[in-house]
Coordinates of C-alpha atoms and ligand atoms in Angstrom, one line a residue:
M1 CA -23.1 9.2 33.8
Y2 CA -21.4 6.9 31.4
Q3 CA -17.7 7.2 31.5
V4 CA -15.9 6.3 28.3
L5 CA -13.9 3.1 28.7
A6 CA -10.6 4.8 27.6
R7 CA -10.9 7.2 30.6
K8 CA -12.2 4.6 33.0
Y9 CA -9.3 2.3 32.2
R10 CA -6.4 4.7 31.9
P11 CA -3.4 3.0 33.6
Q12 CA -2.5 4.6 36.9
S13 CA 0.9 2.9 37.2
F14 CA 3.5 1.4 35.0
G15 CA 2.2 -2.1 35.9
E16 CA -1.0 -1.5 34.1
L17 CA 0.6 -0.1 31.0
L18 CA 0.4 -2.2 27.8
G19 CA 3.5 -2.5 25.7
Q20 CA 6.1 0.4 25.8
E21 CA 8.4 -1.8 27.9
H22 CA 11.4 0.2 26.8
V23 CA 9.9 3.5 27.9
R24 CA 8.8 2.0 31.2
A25 CA 12.2 0.4 32.0
T26 CA 14.2 3.6 31.2
L27 CA 11.9 5.8 33.2
E28 CA 11.7 3.5 36.2
N29 CA 15.5 3.3 36.3
A30 CA 15.9 7.1 36.0
I31 CA 13.4 7.7 38.8
A32 CA 14.9 5.1 41.1
Q33 CA 18.3 6.7 40.6
N34 CA 16.9 10.2 40.9
R35 CA 18.2 11.2 37.5
I36 CA 15.2 13.2 36.3
A37 CA 15.6 15.1 33.0
H38 CA 14.0 18.5 32.6
G39 CA 12.6 17.7 29.1
Y40 CA 11.0 14.6 27.6
I41 CA 9.6 14.0 24.2
F42 CA 7.0 11.3 24.0
A43 CA 6.5 10.5 20.4
G44 CA 4.3 8.0 18.6
Q45 CA 0.9 7.0 17.3
R46 CA -2.1 8.3 19.1
G47 CA -3.7 6.3 21.8
T48 CA -0.6 4.4 22.7
G49 CA 0.0 5.9 26.2
K50 CA 1.9 9.1 25.8
T51 CA -0.4 11.2 28.0
T52 CA -0.9 8.2 30.3
V53 CA 2.8 7.8 30.9
A54 CA 3.3 11.5 31.4
R55 CA 0.7 11.4 34.2
I56 CA 2.3 8.3 35.7
L57 CA 5.6 10.0 35.6
A58 CA 4.1 13.0 37.4
R59 CA 2.7 10.6 40.1
C60 CA 6.1 9.0 40.4
L61 CA 7.7 12.4 40.9
N62 CA 5.1 14.0 43.2
C63 CA 3.8 11.1 45.3
V64 CA 4.4 11.8 49.0
E65 CA 6.4 8.6 49.0
G66 CA 8.4 9.7 45.9
P67 CA 10.2 10.1 43.8
T68 CA 9.5 6.5 43.3
P69 CA 8.7 4.2 40.4
N70 CA 5.8 2.8 42.5
P71 CA 3.6 5.7 43.6
C72 CA 1.2 5.0 46.4
G73 CA -2.0 5.9 44.5
R74 CA -3.6 7.1 47.8
C75 CA -2.0 10.4 48.7
S76 CA -3.6 13.6 47.5
S77 CA -1.0 14.1 44.8
C78 CA -1.6 10.7 43.3
L79 CA -5.4 11.1 43.5
E80 CA -5.4 14.6 42.1
I81 CA -3.2 13.7 39.2
A82 CA -5.5 10.8 38.4
Q83 CA -8.4 13.3 38.3
G84 CA -6.5 15.8 36.4
N85 CA -6.6 18.6 38.9
A86 CA -3.3 18.5 40.7
P87 CA -2.0 22.1 41.2
D88 CA 1.5 21.4 40.1
V89 CA 0.8 19.2 37.1
I90 CA -0.2 21.5 34.2
E91 CA -1.6 20.0 31.1
I92 CA -1.6 22.2 28.0
D93 CA -3.2 21.3 24.7
A94 CA -0.9 22.9 22.1
A95 CA -3.6 22.4 19.5
S96 CA -5.5 25.3 21.0
N97 CA -2.7 27.1 22.9
R98 CA 0.0 27.2 20.4
G99 CA 1.0 30.9 20.4
I100 CA 3.7 33.1 21.8
N101 CA 1.4 34.4 24.5
E102 CA 0.7 31.0 26.0
M103 CA 4.4 30.2 26.0
R104 CA 5.2 33.5 27.7
E105 CA 2.6 32.8 30.3
L106 CA 4.1 29.4 30.7
R107 CA 7.6 30.9 31.1
E108 CA 6.2 33.1 33.9
N109 CA 4.6 30.1 35.5
V110 CA 7.8 28.0 35.4
R111 CA 9.6 30.6 37.4
Y112 CA 7.5 30.1 40.5
R113 CA 8.2 27.1 42.8
P114 CA 5.6 24.3 42.9
S115 CA 2.8 25.3 45.2
R116 CA 2.8 22.1 47.2
D117 CA 4.7 19.2 45.5
R118 CA 8.3 18.4 44.6
Y119 CA 8.1 19.2 40.9
K120 CA 6.1 21.3 38.6
I121 CA 5.3 19.2 35.6
F122 CA 4.2 20.6 32.3
I123 CA 2.5 18.1 30.0
I124 CA 2.2 19.7 26.5
D125 CA 0.0 17.6 24.2
E126 CA 0.2 17.9 20.4
A127 CA 3.5 19.7 21.0
H128 CA 4.2 19.7 17.2
Q129 CA 1.5 22.4 16.8
I130 CA 3.4 25.0 18.8
T131 CA 4.3 28.0 16.6
N132 CA 8.0 28.7 15.9
E133 CA 8.0 31.9 18.1
A134 CA 6.4 29.9 20.9
F135 CA 9.0 27.2 20.5
N136 CA 11.7 29.9 20.8
A137 CA 10.2 31.1 24.1
L138 CA 10.0 27.5 25.3
L139 CA 13.6 27.0 24.3
K140 CA 14.8 29.8 26.6
T141 CA 13.1 27.9 29.5
L142 CA 14.6 24.6 28.5
E143 CA 18.1 26.2 28.3
E144 CA 18.0 27.2 31.9
P145 CA 15.3 25.4 33.6
P146 CA 14.7 25.9 37.3
E147 CA 15.5 22.7 39.3
W148 CA 11.8 21.9 39.8
A149 CA 10.6 22.1 36.2
V150 CA 9.9 19.0 34.1
F151 CA 8.5 19.3 30.6
V152 CA 6.9 16.4 28.7
L153 CA 6.2 17.1 25.1
C154 CA 3.7 14.6 23.6
T155 CA 3.4 14.4 19.8
T156 CA 2.4 12.2 17.0
E157 CA 4.9 14.0 14.7
A158 CA 8.2 14.1 16.4
H159 CA 10.0 15.4 13.2
K160 CA 8.1 18.7 13.6
I161 CA 9.8 19.4 16.9
P162 CA 12.7 21.8 16.2
A163 CA 16.1 20.2 16.7
T164 CA 17.1 22.9 19.2
I165 CA 14.3 21.7 21.4
A166 CA 14.7 18.0 20.7
S167 CA 18.4 18.1 21.6
R168 CA 17.5 19.3 25.1
C169 CA 15.1 16.5 25.7
Q170 CA 15.1 12.8 26.2
Q171 CA 13.1 11.2 23.5
F172 CA 10.9 8.1 23.8
A173 CA 9.2 6.4 20.9
F174 CA 5.8 4.9 21.7
R175 CA 5.0 1.9 19.6
S176 CA 1.6 0.6 18.5
V177 CA 0.4 -2.1 20.8
D178 CA 0.5 -5.7 19.6
F179 CA -2.6 -7.4 18.5
G180 CA -2.4 -10.3 21.0
V181 CA -1.9 -7.8 23.9
L182 CA -4.9 -5.8 22.7
V183 CA -7.1 -8.8 22.4
E184 CA -6.3 -9.7 26.0
R185 CA -7.0 -6.2 27.2
M186 CA -10.3 -6.1 25.4
A187 CA -11.2 -9.5 27.0
G188 CA -10.2 -8.2 30.4
I189 CA -12.3 -5.0 30.1
C190 CA -15.3 -6.9 28.8
R191 CA -15.1 -9.2 31.8
A192 CA -14.9 -6.3 34.2
E193 CA -17.9 -4.6 32.5
G194 CA -20.0 -7.7 32.3
I195 CA -20.0 -7.8 28.6
E196 CA -20.0 -11.1 26.8
A197 CA -17.9 -11.0 23.7
D198 CA -16.9 -13.9 21.5
D199 CA -13.3 -14.4 20.4
E200 CA -14.0 -13.0 16.9
A201 CA -15.6 -9.9 18.3
L202 CA -12.5 -9.3 20.5
A203 CA -10.2 -9.8 17.5
V204 CA -12.2 -7.4 15.4
L205 CA -12.1 -4.7 18.1
A206 CA -8.4 -5.2 18.5
Q207 CA -7.9 -4.9 14.7
A208 CA -10.1 -1.8 14.6
G209 CA -7.6 0.1 16.7
E210 CA -4.7 -0.6 14.4
G211 CA -2.4 -0.6 17.4
S212 CA -4.0 2.3 19.3
V213 CA -5.5 1.2 22.6
R214 CA -7.7 4.2 22.7
D215 CA -9.2 3.5 19.3
S216 CA -9.9 -0.1 20.2
L217 CA -11.6 1.0 23.4
S218 CA -13.7 3.6 21.5
A219 CA -14.7 0.8 19.2
L220 CA -15.7 -1.3 22.2
D221 CA -17.8 1.7 23.5
Q222 CA -19.5 1.9 20.2
A223 CA -20.2 -1.8 20.1
I224 CA -21.7 -1.8 23.6
A225 CA -23.8 1.2 22.8
C226 CA -25.1 -0.5 19.7
C227 CA -25.2 -4.2 20.4
G228 CA -25.6 -4.3 24.2
A229 CA -24.0 -6.8 26.5
K230 CA -23.5 -9.5 24.0
L231 CA -21.0 -9.0 21.2
T232 CA -20.5 -11.3 18.2
G233 CA -17.9 -11.0 15.5
P234 CA -20.1 -10.4 12.5
E235 CA -22.2 -7.8 14.4
V236 CA -19.2 -5.9 15.5
R237 CA -17.6 -6.2 12.1
Q238 CA -20.7 -4.8 10.4
L239 CA -21.0 -2.0 12.9
L240 CA -17.4 -0.9 12.4
G241 CA -17.6 -1.3 8.6
M242 CA -15.0 -4.0 8.6
Y243 CA -14.8 -6.9 6.2
S244 CA -14.3 -10.6 6.8
L245 CA -11.4 -12.4 5.2
E246 CA -13.9 -14.3 3.2
T247 CA -15.2 -11.1 1.5
L248 CA -11.7 -9.9 0.8
E249 CA -10.7 -13.3 -0.6
K250 CA -13.2 -12.8 -3.3
T251 CA -11.1 -10.1 -4.7
A252 CA -8.0 -12.2 -4.4
A253 CA -9.8 -15.0 -6.2
A254 CA -10.8 -12.7 -9.0
L255 CA -7.2 -11.7 -9.4
E256 CA -6.0 -15.3 -9.4
G257 CA -8.7 -16.2 -11.9
N258 CA -7.9 -13.1 -13.9
S259 CA -11.6 -12.3 -14.1
P260 CA -12.8 -8.8 -14.8
A261 CA -16.3 -10.0 -14.7
A262 CA -15.8 -11.2 -11.1
M263 CA -14.3 -7.9 -10.2
L264 CA -17.3 -6.0 -11.5
E265 CA -19.5 -8.4 -9.6
I266 CA -17.8 -7.6 -6.4
A267 CA -18.3 -3.8 -6.9
A268 CA -22.0 -4.4 -7.8
E269 CA -22.5 -6.6 -4.7
L270 CA -20.9 -4.0 -2.4
E271 CA -23.1 -1.3 -3.8
N272 CA -26.3 -3.3 -3.8
S273 CA -25.9 -4.2 -0.2
G274 CA -25.3 -0.6 0.7
K275 CA -21.8 -1.1 1.8
N276 CA -19.4 1.8 2.2
L277 CA -17.1 1.5 -0.7
Q278 CA -14.4 3.5 1.0
Y279 CA -14.3 1.2 4.0
Y280 CA -14.1 -1.7 1.7
C281 CA -11.1 -0.2 0.0
R282 CA -9.4 0.5 3.3
E283 CA -9.9 -3.1 4.2
L284 CA -8.5 -4.2 0.9
C285 CA -5.4 -2.1 1.5
R286 CA -4.9 -3.8 4.8
Y287 CA -5.6 -7.2 3.2
F288 CA -2.9 -6.7 0.5
R289 CA -0.6 -5.4 3.1
N290 CA -1.1 -8.4 5.3
L291 CA -0.6 -10.8 2.3
L292 CA 2.6 -9.0 1.5
V293 CA 3.9 -9.2 5.0
A294 CA 2.9 -12.9 5.3
K295 CA 4.8 -13.5 2.1
I296 CA 7.9 -11.6 3.2
A297 CA 8.0 -12.2 6.9
G298 CA 6.3 -15.6 7.1
T299 CA 3.7 -16.5 9.6
P300 CA 3.0 -16.4 12.5
T301 CA 4.3 -12.9 12.9
R302 CA 3.5 -10.1 15.2
L303 CA 3.5 -7.8 12.2
I304 CA 0.1 -8.9 11.3
A305 CA -2.9 -8.1 13.5
A306 CA -4.8 -11.3 13.2
S307 CA -5.3 -14.6 15.0
A308 CA -3.0 -17.5 14.3
A309 CA -5.8 -19.2 12.2
E310 CA -6.3 -16.1 10.2
Q311 CA -2.6 -15.7 9.6
E312 CA -2.4 -19.2 8.3
R313 CA -5.1 -18.4 5.9
L314 CA -3.4 -15.2 4.7
A315 CA -0.1 -17.2 4.2
G316 CA -2.0 -19.7 2.1
M317 CA -3.3 -17.0 -0.1
A318 CA -0.1 -15.1 -0.3
A319 CA 1.7 -18.2 -1.5
R320 CA -0.3 -18.0 -4.7
F321 CA 0.9 -14.6 -5.7
R322 CA 4.3 -13.0 -6.4
E323 CA 5.7 -10.4 -4.1
E324 CA 5.9 -7.9 -6.9
D325 CA 2.2 -8.3 -7.7
L326 CA 1.2 -7.9 -4.0
T327 CA 3.3 -4.8 -3.8
R328 CA 1.7 -3.3 -6.9
W329 CA -1.7 -4.2 -5.6
L330 CA -1.1 -2.6 -2.3
Q331 CA 0.1 0.6 -4.1
I332 CA -3.0 0.6 -6.4
S333 CA -5.4 0.0 -3.6
L334 CA -3.8 2.8 -1.5
D335 CA -4.2 5.1 -4.5
L336 CA -7.7 4.0 -4.9
Y337 CA -8.5 4.6 -1.3
S338 CA -7.3 8.2 -1.4
Q339 CA -9.2 8.8 -4.7
L340 CA -12.4 7.4 -3.1
Q341 CA -12.2 10.0 -0.3
Y342 CA -12.9 12.8 -2.8
S343 CA -14.8 10.9 -5.5
L344 CA -18.3 11.9 -6.5
Q345 CA -18.5 8.6 -8.4
P346 CA -17.2 6.1 -5.9
R347 CA -18.7 3.1 -7.7
L348 CA -16.9 4.0 -11.0
H349 CA -13.7 4.6 -9.2
L350 CA -13.9 1.4 -7.4
E351 CA -14.6 -0.5 -10.6
L352 CA -11.7 1.2 -12.3
G353 CA -9.5 0.5 -9.4
L354 CA -10.4 -3.2 -9.3
L355 CA -9.8 -3.6 -13.0
R356 CA -6.5 -1.9 -12.6
L357 CA -5.5 -4.5 -10.1
L358 CA -6.1 -7.1 -12.7
H359 CA -4.0 -5.3 -15.3
A360 CA -1.2 -4.7 -12.9
G361 CA -1.1 -8.4 -12.1
R362 CA -0.4 -9.1 -15.7
L363 CA 2.7 -7.0 -16.0
R364 CA 5.9 -8.9 -16.0
P365 CA 9.0 -7.6 -14.3
I366 CA 11.1 -5.8 -16.8
E367 CA 14.2 -7.6 -15.6
E368 CA 12.6 -10.9 -16.5
V369 CA 11.7 -9.7 -19.9
L370 CA 15.0 -8.2 -20.7
G371 CA 16.8 -11.3 -19.4
A372 CA 14.8 -13.3 -21.9
L373 CA 15.6 -10.8 -24.6
S374 CA 19.3 -11.2 -24.1
G375 CA 18.7 -14.9 -24.6
G376 CA 19.9 -16.0 -21.1
G377 CA 16.6 -15.9 -19.3
D378 CA 14.0 -18.5 -18.8
P379 CA 11.1 -18.5 -21.2
P380 CA 9.1 -15.6 -19.9
G381 CA 6.3 -17.0 -17.8
A382 CA 3.4 -16.1 -20.0
A383 CA 1.3 -13.8 -17.9
P384 CA -2.2 -15.0 -17.3
G385 CA -4.5 -14.3 -20.1
R386 CA -1.9 -13.2 -22.5
G387 CA 0.1 -15.8 -24.5
A388 CA 3.4 -14.6 -25.9
G389 CA 2.9 -14.0 -29.6
H390 CA 4.3 -16.8 -31.6
S391 CA 5.8 -16.6 -35.0
A392 CA 6.3 -19.4 -37.4
G393 CA 9.7 -18.4 -38.8
A394 CA 11.1 -18.4 -35.3
S395 CA 14.8 -19.0 -34.8
T396 CA 14.5 -20.6 -31.4
P397 CA 12.5 -23.7 -30.6
R398 CA 10.1 -22.1 -28.1
M399 CA 9.1 -19.6 -30.7
A400 CA 7.8 -22.3 -33.0
A401 CA 4.2 -22.0 -34.2
P402 CA 1.6 -23.9 -32.4
A403 CA 1.7 -27.6 -33.4
P404 CA -1.4 -27.9 -35.5
A405 CA -0.4 -25.1 -37.9
K406 CA 3.1 -26.4 -38.2
A407 CA 2.7 -30.1 -38.4
A408 CA -0.1 -30.2 -40.8
P409 CA -0.5 -27.0 -42.6
A410 CA -2.2 -28.5 -45.6
Q411 CA -5.0 -29.9 -43.4
T412 CA -6.1 -26.7 -41.8
P413 CA -9.7 -26.3 -43.0
A414 CA -9.1 -23.0 -44.7
A415 CA -6.1 -24.4 -46.6
A416 CA -8.3 -26.8 -48.6
D417 CA -10.3 -24.3 -50.4
G418 CA -11.3 -20.6 -50.5
P419 CA -9.4 -17.8 -52.1
L420 CA -5.8 -17.3 -51.3
K421 CA -6.4 -14.3 -49.0
Q422 CA -8.7 -16.3 -46.8
R423 CA -6.3 -19.1 -46.5
L424 CA -3.5 -16.7 -45.7
A425 CA -5.6 -15.1 -43.0
A426 CA -6.4 -18.5 -41.5
A427 CA -2.7 -19.5 -41.5
L428 CA -1.8 -16.2 -39.9
E429 CA -4.4 -16.7 -37.2
A430 CA -3.2 -20.3 -36.6
M431 CA 0.3 -18.8 -36.1
N432 CA -1.1 -16.4 -33.6
A433 CA 0.4 -13.6 -35.6
R434 CA -2.2 -11.1 -34.4
L435 CA -3.3 -9.9 -37.8
S436 CA -6.9 -9.4 -38.6
A437 CA -8.5 -10.8 -41.7
H438 CA -9.3 -7.2 -42.4
A439 CA -5.6 -6.3 -42.6
V440 CA -5.0 -9.1 -45.1
E441 CA -7.9 -7.7 -47.0
E442 CA -6.1 -4.4 -47.4
S443 CA -3.2 -5.9 -49.1
E444 CA -2.7 -7.1 -52.6
L445 CA -1.5 -10.6 -53.7
R446 CA 0.0 -11.0 -57.1
E447 CA 0.5 -14.6 -58.0
S448 CA 2.4 -15.4 -61.1
Q449 CA 3.7 -18.7 -62.3
N450 CA 6.9 -18.7 -60.3
S451 CA 6.5 -16.0 -57.7
V452 CA 4.0 -14.5 -55.4
E453 CA 4.2 -10.8 -54.6
F454 CA 2.4 -9.7 -51.5
L455 CA 2.0 -6.0 -51.5
A456 CA 1.3 -4.5 -48.1
P457 CA 0.8 -0.7 -47.6
R458 CA 3.7 0.6 -45.6
S459 CA 1.5 2.1 -43.0
S460 CA -0.3 -1.1 -42.3
H461 CA 0.3 -3.5 -39.5
L462 CA 1.1 -6.0 -42.2
A463 CA 4.2 -4.3 -43.3
L464 CA 5.7 -4.8 -39.9
K465 CA 4.7 -8.4 -39.9
A466 CA 6.3 -9.1 -43.2
P467 CA 8.3 -12.1 -42.0
D468 CA 5.1 -13.7 -40.5
V469 CA 3.3 -13.1 -43.7
A470 CA 6.0 -14.7 -45.7
A471 CA 6.1 -17.7 -43.5
A472 CA 2.3 -18.1 -43.6
L473 CA 2.2 -17.7 -47.4
E474 CA 4.9 -20.3 -47.7
Q475 CA 2.9 -22.6 -45.6
V476 CA -0.3 -22.1 -47.6
L477 CA 1.4 -22.3 -51.0
G478 CA 4.2 -24.6 -50.2
R479 CA 6.8 -22.4 -51.9
K480 CA 9.0 -19.4 -51.4
V481 CA 7.4 -16.0 -51.8
K482 CA 8.5 -12.5 -51.8
V483 CA 6.9 -10.0 -49.6
V484 CA 7.0 -6.4 -50.8
V485 CA 6.1 -3.4 -48.6
T486 CA 4.6 -0.6 -50.7
D487 CA 3.9 3.0 -50.5
N488 CA 0.3 3.7 -51.2
G489 CA -0.1 0.4 -52.9
R490 CA 2.9 0.9 -55.2
P491 CA 6.2 -0.8 -54.4
A492 CA 8.2 1.7 -52.5
A493 CA 11.4 1.4 -54.4
S494 CA 10.1 1.2 -57.8
G495 CA 10.7 4.8 -58.9
G496 CA 14.1 5.9 -60.1
Q497 CA 16.5 3.8 -58.1
M498 CA 19.6 2.6 -59.6
D499 CA 20.0 -1.1 -60.1
G500 CA 22.0 -2.6 -57.4
A501 CA 21.4 0.1 -54.9
P502 CA 20.0 -1.3 -51.7
R503 CA 16.3 -0.9 -51.8
Q504 CA 14.6 0.6 -48.8
D505 CA 11.9 -2.1 -48.5
D506 CA 14.6 -4.7 -48.6
A507 CA 16.4 -3.0 -45.8
A508 CA 13.1 -2.9 -43.9
A509 CA 12.3 -6.5 -44.6
R510 CA 15.8 -7.6 -43.6
A511 CA 15.6 -5.5 -40.4
L512 CA 12.3 -7.1 -39.5
E513 CA 13.7 -10.5 -40.2
H514 CA 16.6 -10.0 -37.9
P515 CA 16.4 -12.4 -35.0
A516 CA 17.0 -9.8 -32.4
V517 CA 14.1 -7.6 -33.8
R518 CA 11.8 -10.6 -34.0
R519 CA 12.6 -11.7 -30.5
F520 CA 11.9 -8.2 -29.3
Q521 CA 8.6 -8.1 -31.0
E522 CA 7.7 -11.5 -29.6
L523 CA 8.5 -10.4 -26.1
F524 CA 6.6 -7.2 -26.5
P525 CA 3.7 -8.3 -28.6
Q526 CA 2.2 -4.9 -28.7
S527 CA 5.3 -3.2 -29.9
Q528 CA 5.5 -1.6 -33.3
V529 CA 8.4 -0.9 -35.6
R530 CA 7.7 2.7 -36.7
E531 CA 10.6 3.3 -39.0
V532 CA 13.6 1.4 -40.4
R533 CA 16.6 3.5 -41.2
N534 CA 19.5 2.4 -43.2
L535 CA 22.4 3.8 -41.3
R536 CA 24.8 3.2 -44.2
E537 CA 22.8 5.6 -46.3
D538 CA 22.5 8.3 -43.6
Ligands
ADP601 N1 0.0 1.6 26.5 C1 -1.3 1.6 26.9 N2 -1.7 0.7 27.9 C2 -2.9 0.7 28.3 N3 -3.9 1.6 28.0 C3 -3.6 2.5 27.1 C4 -2.3 2.6 26.5 N4 -2.2 3.6 25.6 C5 -3.4 4.1 25.6 N5 -4.3 3.5 26.5 C6 -5.7 3.8 26.7 O1 -6.1 4.8 25.8 C7 -6.4 6.0 26.5 C8 -5.7 7.2 25.9 O2 -4.3 7.1 26.0 P1 -3.3 8.3 25.9 O3 -2.2 8.0 26.9 O4 -4.1 9.6 26.1 O5 -2.8 8.2 24.4 P2 -1.9 9.2 23.6 O6 -1.5 10.3 24.6 O7 -0.7 8.3 23.2 O8 -2.7 9.6 22.5 C9 -6.0 5.8 27.9 O9 -6.9 6.4 28.8 C10 -6.0 4.3 28.1 O10 -7.3 3.9 28.4
MG602 MG1 -2.7 12.1 24.5
ZN603 ZN1 1.1 8.9 46.2

């Protein structure tokens, strides 16, 4: 019968254990000095050696040559513990025995001396699942343990162990195992099993476990079952639903190129080739995470589960992005991942998520923008695909209109002929004022011998852009103009106001003309002035 590799290769002594050096050193010392605690908590990610170490500890304590940090491995205690049938080593799965009755039974059991060996060792797996009442029962035992009792509580969620229990135990944190160490272990086991695996395949298997030895070994089981005695990187990757850097880099390229079309293409390709979109998203999360870590920590780093060559490549890509963007992308891809788990429309969700990544990359840090607003900052690095709106009447040099419109206004094609409105629309467009020809169409131009009145409905976009319009008109006509904002086509302040009283539209125009307001509008091109209030009149 085939024995799964994780079982077959469970370390039987501290020497075979991967990682967890701190746990090992502390326990070895304690055993050598015969200072055995009655309670231990082994906490950490699954598949990192908690149960394994609990059994090694049991061997150390109950070996005929013990207590010793180096159990013989041959005596009946050692052998039985390895097989899981030693009479004085009791393993309890708290996931299925979590109640008060089980704990009462356990309390009974604790009271009796070991049947043969030195210690009676209770290994409680998934200890966080024990109910509160049951914990209370256990607490009584821990408060006055018989000299022979040793409890080892294994858990992936140490914070769920009540403080009353935890304070009576020695705690050990089990860490996820480093990539390099895992690759080596995979290589060793493949050799022992007569499996030929290339470096890439080993790396993929090590990555697949995300630091859990058991998960990596299960992946290896799966690969052998599926691909036989010869494992190659791409095959194993395909089998495990993992994606190569090249594939993930396509997404990064689309982000760098600011290309929605490329994003949609990626989604289409994934779907057409029958790929699991959720797996892809998971890999994308990991990819952004690795880029971020490469950016922050530099490479090579043990924080990234990848070969040195891959890390180089990640670092190269990370250098092209900002940390804030990478952080946002990681957040968005994580959100997308959890959405995809429940989505009935994964393709649509994926597309939306990918496009969101693009939009998020265009956001500028608010500090940067505000810094620029107060005048001190650098010119805001125009985000890709979105030029800062320019206005001709700008008060600072970098807000000047694009050169052609400014240097040679008379030579713009539209300036030569066509009705005034068309020329105005063209001039506005040249200034990048973001006003449609249609908006200009809505307004009214009254040209008389020595003045031009430009009547814009108050509700229109134009009203808010009065200074731009004035500048554009001046450019087109070559003389000063007056821009009037109207109510329903009629000048707002025409009715019943006393001569000399400040007119509302004047106040609005002046406010919009104010350098601070203009600067704000420029920095936030999509912003709108909804209302101008004259505080002196309030
Ligand atoms: N630190 C480790 N060193 C070597 N092998 C390990 C390690 N951690 C886990 N394994 C492998 O994974 C299997 C399951 O480990 P286990 O100790 O039950 O993990 P946990 O109790 O932390 O979930 C073991 O049989 C062994 O093959
Ligand atoms: Mg376990
Ligand atoms: Zn022994």
